[in-house]
Amino acid sequence: QVQLQESGPGLVMPSETLSLTCTVSGGSIISYYWSWIRQPPGKGLEWIGYISDSAVTYYNPSLKSRVTISVDTSKNQFSLKLSSVTAADTAVYYCARVARGPPVFDYWGQGTLVTVSS
Amino acid sequence: DIQLTQSPSFLSASVGDRVTITCRASQGISSYLAWYQQKPGKAPKLLIYAASTLQSGVPSRFSGSGSGTEFTLTISSLQPEDFATYYCQQLNGYPLTFGGGTKVEIK
C-alpha cells in the first residue's frame, strides 16, 4: 500500500520560502507523476503543480513564479518550495500521487498545516 | 482556467436518502471529471474518475454521470459514513481545478 508523508516547518515568516518534503513508502516513485495540492483553512482545494520521476514539471500559472517542485528518486521523495510567502499562503499542504492515465490523485498524504505569520 | 461550479454548496439529508450533487464546467470537458470525498481533518479520497468509473474499493452506492459541461454524483442510499464534503475536479485542461465543494450534513 502506497503511503505519502509530508514534512517541514509548520510556521513560516512572511516573505520567506516555504519548504516541504513528501516521502513515498510502500511503492516506487518511478513511473508516476507526483503533485502538491493545498487547502486554506475552511476553503477548497487548489492544485499547485506536479513533477515526474524524470523531473518534468507543470505548475499552476497562478503560482508559477514562486513555485519549484523537485524530485529525489534515490530517497523516494519529492519537494515543494514556495517563495515570498504571505498570509494568503496559509493552508494545509497535501502531497499526492497522480494516477496513470487521466491526472487524478489516487493516493494522498495526511496533509500538513503551514501558517505564514510573524 | 476551467471553472467548476458545484450545487448545492450545502445539503442536509437523512440516512437512507438518495443524494445528488451537480458539478458544472465553464467549458466542455468531455468526460474528464473526477469526484472526491473529504472528511474533517482528512485528505480527500478519490471516488470516481472519467465521470463514471468507480475507483477500486468505493461502495457501489456511489455513481457518477455526465459529459460536456454537466455532471452529477449520486449516492443511492446515504450511509452514516458518507457525511462529508464532496469535490469535483476537471482533468481536461491545465491548470487542474476543483469545484468549491458540497458539504453533506445529517438532517
Short mmCIF file of C-alpha atoms in Angstrom, two decimals:
data_model
loop_
_atom_site.label_atom_id
_atom_site.label_comp_id
_atom_site.label_asym_id
_atom_site.label_seq_id
_atom_site.Cartn_x
_atom_site.Cartn_y
_atom_site.Cartn_z
CA GLN A 1 0.00 0.00 0.00
CA VAL A 2 1.48 3.30 -1.10
CA GLN A 3 1.82 5.87 1.68
CA LEU A 4 2.83 9.51 1.48
CA GLN A 5 4.04 11.68 4.35
CA GLU A 6 4.60 15.42 4.28
CA SER A 7 7.27 17.01 6.47
CA GLY A 8 8.55 20.52 7.05
CA PRO A 9 8.10 23.61 9.22
CA GLY A 10 4.60 24.46 10.38
CA LEU A 11 5.37 28.17 10.67
CA VAL A 12 6.99 30.38 8.05
CA MET A 13 7.71 34.08 8.26
CA PRO A 14 6.17 36.40 5.66
CA SER A 15 8.39 36.98 2.60
CA GLU A 16 10.38 33.82 3.29
CA THR A 17 10.33 30.45 1.49
CA LEU A 18 8.05 27.59 2.44
CA SER A 19 9.78 24.21 2.06
CA LEU A 20 8.08 20.83 2.33
CA THR A 21 9.13 17.29 1.51
CA CYS A 22 6.95 14.29 0.73
CA THR A 23 8.32 10.82 1.41
CA VAL A 24 6.78 7.94 -0.52
CA SER A 25 6.76 4.47 1.02
CA GLY A 26 5.25 1.15 0.02
CA GLY A 27 5.98 1.78 -3.64
CA SER A 28 8.45 3.37 -6.01
CA ILE A 29 8.43 6.97 -7.08
CA ILE A 30 9.47 5.77 -10.53
CA SER A 31 6.96 5.83 -13.40
CA TYR A 32 4.49 8.17 -11.75
CA TYR A 33 3.81 11.87 -11.52
CA TRP A 34 3.65 13.44 -8.06
CA SER A 35 1.72 16.52 -7.05
CA TRP A 36 1.23 19.19 -4.42
CA ILE A 37 -2.24 20.50 -3.58
CA ARG A 38 -3.21 22.98 -0.89
CA GLN A 39 -6.33 23.91 1.05
CA PRO A 40 -6.65 27.16 3.02
CA PRO A 41 -8.48 26.69 6.33
CA GLY A 42 -12.20 26.23 5.68
CA LYS A 43 -11.80 26.60 1.92
CA GLY A 44 -11.49 24.48 -1.20
CA LEU A 45 -8.63 22.72 -2.94
CA GLU A 46 -6.01 24.35 -5.15
CA TRP A 47 -3.63 22.37 -7.37
CA ILE A 48 -0.07 23.70 -7.11
CA GLY A 49 1.78 21.57 -9.63
CA TYR A 50 3.32 18.19 -10.35
CA ILE A 51 6.58 16.51 -11.25
CA SER A 52 7.51 13.27 -12.96
CA ASP A 53 10.20 10.85 -11.85
CA SER A 54 12.38 12.35 -14.57
CA ALA A 55 11.78 15.87 -13.20
CA VAL A 56 9.33 17.08 -15.84
CA THR A 57 7.24 19.73 -14.10
CA TYR A 58 3.97 21.54 -14.65
CA TYR A 59 2.88 24.36 -12.37
CA ASN A 60 -0.33 26.25 -11.79
CA PRO A 61 0.23 29.58 -13.62
CA SER A 62 -1.20 31.44 -10.62
CA LEU A 63 1.79 30.28 -8.55
CA LYS A 64 4.36 29.52 -11.21
CA SER A 65 6.65 32.49 -10.50
CA ARG A 66 7.07 31.38 -6.88
CA VAL A 67 6.96 27.55 -7.04
CA THR A 68 9.64 24.94 -7.50
CA ILE A 69 8.93 21.21 -7.27
CA SER A 70 11.85 18.81 -7.31
CA VAL A 71 12.31 15.04 -7.03
CA ASP A 72 14.95 12.80 -5.46
CA THR A 73 14.39 9.28 -6.75
CA SER A 74 17.22 7.86 -4.62
CA LYS A 75 15.31 8.86 -1.48
CA ASN A 76 11.80 8.26 -2.91
CA GLN A 77 10.99 11.87 -2.11
CA PHE A 78 9.75 14.98 -3.83
CA SER A 79 9.72 18.51 -2.53
CA LEU A 80 7.94 21.86 -2.73
CA LYS A 81 9.42 25.31 -2.40
CA LEU A 82 7.15 28.37 -2.41
CA SER A 83 8.92 31.70 -2.20
CA SER A 84 7.86 35.15 -0.98
CA VAL A 85 5.00 33.77 1.10
CA THR A 86 2.21 35.87 2.57
CA ALA A 87 -0.69 35.11 4.90
CA ALA A 88 -2.67 34.04 1.83
CA ASP A 89 -0.35 31.02 1.56
CA THR A 90 -1.50 29.70 4.93
CA ALA A 91 -3.02 26.31 4.16
CA VAL A 92 -2.92 22.58 4.65
CA TYR A 93 -0.47 21.30 2.06
CA TYR A 94 -1.04 17.82 0.65
CA CYS A 95 1.24 15.70 -1.47
CA ALA A 96 -0.43 13.20 -3.76
CA ARG A 97 0.28 10.60 -6.43
CA VAL A 98 -1.08 11.20 -9.90
CA ALA A 99 -2.69 8.04 -11.24
CA ARG A 100 -1.57 6.64 -14.57
CA GLY A 101 -3.87 7.88 -17.32
CA PRO A 102 -6.07 10.90 -16.62
CA PRO A 103 -4.47 13.11 -13.95
CA VAL A 104 -6.46 12.21 -10.86
CA PHE A 105 -4.97 11.90 -7.40
CA ASP A 106 -5.27 8.35 -6.14
CA TYR A 107 -3.04 8.43 -3.05
CA TRP A 108 -2.68 11.37 -0.68
CA GLY A 109 -0.58 12.29 2.30
CA GLN A 110 -2.35 13.26 5.51
CA GLY A 111 -1.57 16.92 4.94
CA THR A 112 0.46 19.43 6.92
CA LEU A 113 -0.70 22.85 8.07
CA VAL A 114 1.68 25.65 7.22
CA THR A 115 0.96 29.01 8.82
CA VAL A 116 2.54 32.18 7.47
CA SER A 117 2.93 34.63 10.32
CA SER A 118 5.50 36.75 12.05
CA ASP B 1 -8.86 28.36 -16.43
CA ILE B 2 -11.81 25.97 -16.41
CA GLN B 3 -14.18 26.92 -13.59
CA LEU B 4 -16.24 24.25 -11.83
CA THR B 5 -19.43 25.25 -10.01
CA GLN B 6 -20.94 22.77 -7.60
CA SER B 7 -24.51 22.85 -6.36
CA PRO B 8 -25.75 22.86 -3.79
CA SER B 9 -22.88 24.06 -1.63
CA PHE B 10 -24.58 22.53 1.38
CA LEU B 11 -27.24 19.92 1.82
CA SER B 12 -28.91 18.30 4.79
CA ALA B 13 -30.07 14.71 4.38
CA SER B 14 -31.05 11.64 6.35
CA VAL B 15 -29.58 8.15 6.39
CA GLY B 16 -31.13 6.21 3.54
CA ASP B 17 -31.81 9.26 1.37
CA ARG B 18 -30.83 9.45 -2.28
CA VAL B 19 -28.48 12.41 -2.74
CA THR B 20 -27.43 14.12 -5.96
CA ILE B 21 -24.68 16.71 -6.32
CA THR B 22 -24.12 18.67 -9.54
CA CYS B 23 -20.89 20.00 -11.00
CA ARG B 24 -20.99 22.38 -13.96
CA ALA B 25 -17.91 23.25 -16.01
CA SER B 26 -17.34 26.64 -17.63
CA GLN B 27 -16.49 24.88 -20.90
CA GLY B 28 -16.83 21.38 -22.28
CA ILE B 29 -14.51 18.86 -20.67
CA SER B 30 -15.79 15.64 -22.30
CA SER B 31 -15.76 13.02 -19.53
CA TYR B 32 -12.61 14.30 -17.85
CA LEU B 33 -14.06 14.72 -14.38
CA ALA B 34 -13.35 13.15 -11.00
CA TRP B 35 -15.10 13.20 -7.64
CA TYR B 36 -13.50 13.16 -4.19
CA GLN B 37 -14.83 12.77 -0.66
CA GLN B 38 -13.20 14.65 2.22
CA LYS B 39 -13.93 14.14 5.89
CA PRO B 40 -12.91 16.72 8.52
CA GLY B 41 -9.18 16.73 9.19
CA LYS B 42 -8.52 14.13 6.48
CA ALA B 43 -7.16 14.16 2.95
CA PRO B 44 -9.58 13.85 0.06
CA LYS B 45 -10.33 10.35 -1.18
CA LEU B 46 -10.83 9.55 -4.87
CA LEU B 47 -14.30 8.15 -5.53
CA ILE B 48 -14.90 8.39 -9.27
CA TYR B 49 -12.85 9.27 -12.36
CA ALA B 50 -13.66 9.61 -16.04
CA ALA B 51 -17.06 10.92 -14.88
CA SER B 52 -18.49 7.50 -14.11
CA THR B 53 -15.75 4.97 -13.29
CA LEU B 54 -15.76 3.88 -9.67
CA GLN B 55 -12.34 3.81 -8.02
CA SER B 56 -11.37 0.41 -6.63
CA GLY B 57 -12.83 -0.19 -3.18
CA VAL B 58 -15.50 2.51 -3.37
CA PRO B 59 -19.01 1.27 -2.50
CA SER B 60 -21.42 0.81 -5.39
CA ARG B 61 -23.96 3.21 -3.83
CA PHE B 62 -21.76 5.95 -5.33
CA SER B 63 -22.22 6.67 -9.01
CA GLY B 64 -21.29 9.40 -11.43
CA SER B 65 -22.70 10.55 -14.73
CA GLY B 66 -22.49 13.32 -17.27
CA SER B 67 -20.29 14.68 -20.01
CA GLY B 68 -19.50 18.02 -21.59
CA THR B 69 -20.38 20.66 -19.02
CA GLU B 70 -22.79 19.00 -16.59
CA PHE B 71 -22.00 16.16 -14.21
CA THR B 72 -23.65 14.51 -11.24
CA LEU B 73 -22.54 12.47 -8.27
CA THR B 74 -25.28 10.31 -6.79
CA ILE B 75 -25.32 8.44 -3.50
CA SER B 76 -28.18 5.97 -3.81
CA SER B 77 -28.74 5.38 -0.09
CA LEU B 78 -26.85 7.70 2.24
CA GLN B 79 -24.92 5.95 5.00
CA PRO B 80 -23.59 7.50 8.25
CA GLU B 81 -20.01 7.35 6.94
CA ASP B 82 -20.98 9.36 3.84
CA PHE B 83 -21.44 12.63 5.72
CA ALA B 84 -18.55 14.64 4.32
CA THR B 85 -17.62 17.30 1.78
CA TYR B 86 -17.51 16.30 -1.89
CA TYR B 87 -15.37 17.96 -4.57
CA CYS B 88 -15.31 17.61 -8.33
CA GLN B 89 -12.06 18.04 -10.29
CA GLN B 90 -11.59 18.56 -14.02
CA LEU B 91 -8.81 16.71 -15.82
CA ASN B 92 -9.30 18.22 -19.26
CA GLY B 93 -7.08 21.27 -19.12
CA TYR B 94 -4.35 22.96 -17.14
CA PRO B 95 -4.34 24.21 -14.52
CA LEU B 96 -6.21 21.31 -12.95
CA THR B 97 -9.10 22.81 -10.97
CA PHE B 98 -11.58 21.76 -8.32
CA GLY B 99 -15.15 22.73 -7.58
CA GLY B 100 -15.96 24.69 -4.45
CA GLY B 101 -17.29 21.66 -2.60
CA THR B 102 -20.63 20.35 -1.37
CA LYS B 103 -20.98 19.65 2.33
CA VAL B 104 -23.40 16.84 3.16
CA GLU B 105 -24.68 17.02 6.72
CA ILE B 106 -27.06 14.97 8.82
CA LYS B 107 -30.64 16.22 8.93
#
